[in-house]
PDB file of C-alpha atoms in Angstrom:
ATOM      1  CA  MET X   1     -25.457  83.719   7.921  1.00 81.00           C
ATOM      2  CA  SER X   2     -25.413  85.711  10.929  1.00 93.00           C
ATOM      3  CA  TYR X   3     -26.180  89.645  11.264  1.00 98.00           C
ATOM      4  CA  GLU X   4     -25.645  92.338  14.097  1.00 98.00           C
ATOM      5  CA  LEU X   5     -27.743  95.265  15.163  1.00 97.00           C
ATOM      6  CA  ILE X   6     -26.804  97.957  17.529  1.00 97.00           C
ATOM      7  CA  GLY X   7     -29.793 100.039  19.538  1.00 98.00           C
ATOM      8  CA  LYS X   8     -31.758 100.935  22.699  1.00 98.00           C
ATOM      9  CA  LEU X   9     -33.346  97.677  24.495  1.00 98.00           C
ATOM     10  CA  ILE X  10     -37.149  99.310  24.756  1.00 98.00           C
ATOM     11  CA  VAL X  11     -39.257  96.253  25.405  1.00 98.00           C
ATOM     12  CA  LYS X  12     -37.911  93.320  27.458  1.00 97.00           C
ATOM     13  CA  SER X  13     -41.246  90.665  27.617  1.00 97.00           C
ATOM     14  CA  GLU X  14     -41.380  87.658  29.998  1.00 97.00           C
ATOM     15  CA  THR X  15     -40.712  84.045  28.968  1.00 96.00           C
ATOM     16  CA  ILE X  16     -43.642  81.970  27.271  1.00 97.00           C
ATOM     17  CA  GLN X  17     -43.998  78.156  27.358  1.00 96.00           C
ATOM     18  CA  VAL X  18     -45.456  77.778  23.979  1.00 93.00           C
ATOM     19  CA  SER X  19     -45.529  74.066  23.947  1.00 94.00           C
ATOM     20  CA  GLU X  20     -44.166  71.459  26.557  1.00 94.00           C
ATOM     21  CA  LYS X  21     -40.842  71.410  24.320  1.00 94.00           C
ATOM     22  CA  PHE X  22     -40.639  75.269  23.451  1.00 95.00           C
ATOM     23  CA  LYS X  23     -40.284  78.312  25.115  1.00 96.00           C
ATOM     24  CA  LYS X  24     -39.532  81.916  23.602  1.00 97.00           C
ATOM     25  CA  ARG X  25     -38.714  85.499  25.093  1.00 98.00           C
ATOM     26  CA  GLU X  26     -39.289  88.404  22.951  1.00 98.00           C
ATOM     27  CA  PHE X  27     -37.783  92.042  23.012  1.00 98.00           C
ATOM     28  CA  VAL X  28     -37.445  95.238  20.997  1.00 98.00           C
ATOM     29  CA  VAL X  29     -34.319  97.370  20.168  1.00 98.00           C
ATOM     30  CA  GLU X  30     -35.075 100.667  18.829  1.00 98.00           C
ATOM     31  CA  GLN X  31     -32.253 101.805  16.195  1.00 97.00           C
ATOM     32  CA  GLU X  32     -31.660 105.150  14.737  1.00 93.00           C
ATOM     33  CA  ASP X  33     -31.001 105.035  10.718  1.00 90.00           C
ATOM     34  CA  ASN X  34     -29.299 108.634   9.348  1.00 89.00           C
ATOM     35  CA  ASN X  35     -29.642 108.642   5.618  1.00 87.00           C
ATOM     36  CA  GLY X  36     -29.088 111.864   4.271  1.00 87.00           C
ATOM     37  CA  GLY X  37     -29.506 114.088   7.157  1.00 89.00           C
ATOM     38  CA  LYS X  38     -33.003 112.129   7.665  1.00 93.00           C
ATOM     39  CA  VAL X  39     -33.323 110.054  10.834  1.00 93.00           C
ATOM     40  CA  PHE X  40     -35.422 106.807  10.717  1.00 95.00           C
ATOM     41  CA  ILE X  41     -36.617 105.242  13.441  1.00 96.00           C
ATOM     42  CA  ASN X  42     -36.671 101.267  13.434  1.00 96.00           C
ATOM     43  CA  LYS X  43     -38.351  99.416  16.153  1.00 98.00           C
ATOM     44  CA  VAL X  44     -37.098  95.640  15.463  1.00 98.00           C
ATOM     45  CA  LYS X  45     -38.397  92.816  17.632  1.00 98.00           C
ATOM     46  CA  PHE X  46     -36.225  89.620  17.949  1.00 98.00           C
ATOM     47  CA  GLN X  47     -36.911  86.508  19.766  1.00 97.00           C
ATOM     48  CA  LEU X  48     -34.757  84.159  22.221  1.00 98.00           C
ATOM     49  CA  THR X  49     -35.700  80.194  22.435  1.00 96.00           C
ATOM     50  CA  GLN X  50     -35.095  77.484  24.580  1.00 96.00           C
ATOM     51  CA  ASP X  51     -31.990  77.885  26.759  1.00 95.00           C
ATOM     52  CA  ARG X  52     -31.175  81.348  25.495  1.00 97.00           C
ATOM     53  CA  THR X  53     -34.134  82.698  26.869  1.00 97.00           C
ATOM     54  CA  SER X  54     -32.100  83.963  29.962  1.00 96.00           C
ATOM     55  CA  LEU X  55     -29.937  85.825  27.805  1.00 97.00           C
ATOM     56  CA  ILE X  56     -31.544  89.512  28.490  1.00 96.00           C
ATOM     57  CA  ASP X  57     -32.185  88.528  32.516  1.00 96.00           C
ATOM     58  CA  ASP X  58     -29.295  91.155  33.570  1.00 96.00           C
ATOM     59  CA  LEU X  59     -30.332  93.515  30.908  1.00 97.00           C
ATOM     60  CA  TYR X  60     -32.903  96.527  31.375  1.00 97.00           C
ATOM     61  CA  GLU X  61     -34.753  98.812  29.161  1.00 97.00           C
ATOM     62  CA  GLY X  62     -33.054 101.801  28.540  1.00 97.00           C
ATOM     63  CA  ASN X  63     -29.744  99.977  27.612  1.00 98.00           C
ATOM     64  CA  ASP X  64     -27.523  99.906  24.838  1.00 98.00           C
ATOM     65  CA  VAL X  65     -27.089  96.589  23.241  1.00 98.00           C
ATOM     66  CA  LYS X  66     -25.650  94.839  20.297  1.00 98.00           C
ATOM     67  CA  VAL X  67     -27.700  91.769  19.106  1.00 98.00           C
ATOM     68  CA  SER X  68     -26.019  88.937  17.040  1.00 98.00           C
ATOM     69  CA  PHE X  69     -28.922  87.145  15.161  1.00 98.00           C
ATOM     70  CA  ASN X  70     -30.093  84.818  12.581  1.00 97.00           C
ATOM     71  CA  ILE X  71     -32.917  85.288  10.110  1.00 97.00           C
ATOM     72  CA  LYS X  72     -35.144  82.077  10.267  1.00 95.00           C
ATOM     73  CA  GLY X  73     -38.259  81.669   7.495  1.00 95.00           C
ATOM     74  CA  THR X  74     -40.781  79.241   8.003  1.00 93.00           C
ATOM     75  CA  GLU X  75     -43.867  77.875   5.960  1.00 95.00           C
ATOM     76  CA  TRP X  76     -47.139  76.918   7.539  1.00 91.00           C
ATOM     77  CA  GLU X  77     -50.125  75.496   6.384  1.00 93.00           C
ATOM     78  CA  LYS X  78     -53.462  75.220   7.768  1.00 91.00           C
ATOM     79  CA  GLU X  79     -56.863  74.551   6.358  1.00 94.00           C
ATOM     80  CA  GLY X  80     -55.595  74.724   2.928  1.00 93.00           C
ATOM     81  CA  ASN X  81     -54.018  78.172   3.601  1.00 96.00           C
ATOM     82  CA  THR X  82     -50.260  78.780   3.338  1.00 96.00           C
ATOM     83  CA  ASN X  83     -48.305  81.531   5.572  1.00 96.00           C
ATOM     84  CA  TYR X  84     -44.843  82.541   5.953  1.00 96.00           C
ATOM     85  CA  PHE X  85     -43.188  83.504   8.853  1.00 93.00           C
ATOM     86  CA  THR X  86     -39.689  85.428   9.373  1.00 95.00           C
ATOM     87  CA  ASN X  87     -38.222  85.490  13.136  1.00 96.00           C
ATOM     88  CA  LEU X  88     -34.973  87.384  13.994  1.00 98.00           C
ATOM     89  CA  ASP X  89     -33.556  84.905  16.557  1.00 97.00           C
ATOM     90  CA  ALA X  90     -30.917  86.065  18.702  1.00 98.00           C
ATOM     91  CA  TRP X  91     -28.276  83.826  19.777  1.00 97.00           C
ATOM     92  CA  LYS X  92     -25.727  86.713  21.798  1.00 97.00           C
ATOM     93  CA  ILE X  93     -26.895  90.428  23.296  1.00 97.00           C
ATOM     94  CA  GLU X  94     -24.168  92.540  24.581  1.00 97.00           C
ATOM     95  CA  ARG X  95     -24.246  95.620  26.595  1.00 97.00           C
ATOM     96  CA  VAL X  96     -22.526  98.528  24.484  1.00 95.00           C
TER      97      VAL X  96
END
């Protein structure tokens, strides 16, 4: 299932080579949610992975964007402790 979010690009990080076979790039989009006259500001962090890390090369902080993404959940165990991580994996970014 895919989702979309429209907002303003406020943070654009550099690509990080996590391992020999995996790289990622994070970015943050600020979105305003108007609920009954109250405005709530959401700052949502996304990640781009592998060959998609270049999708934001031509975008700048301050640009209005539409992000198409999937929600990815991962279980990770270390030393008998289990943790769960949720990532918002972007697969398309458009200037609006």
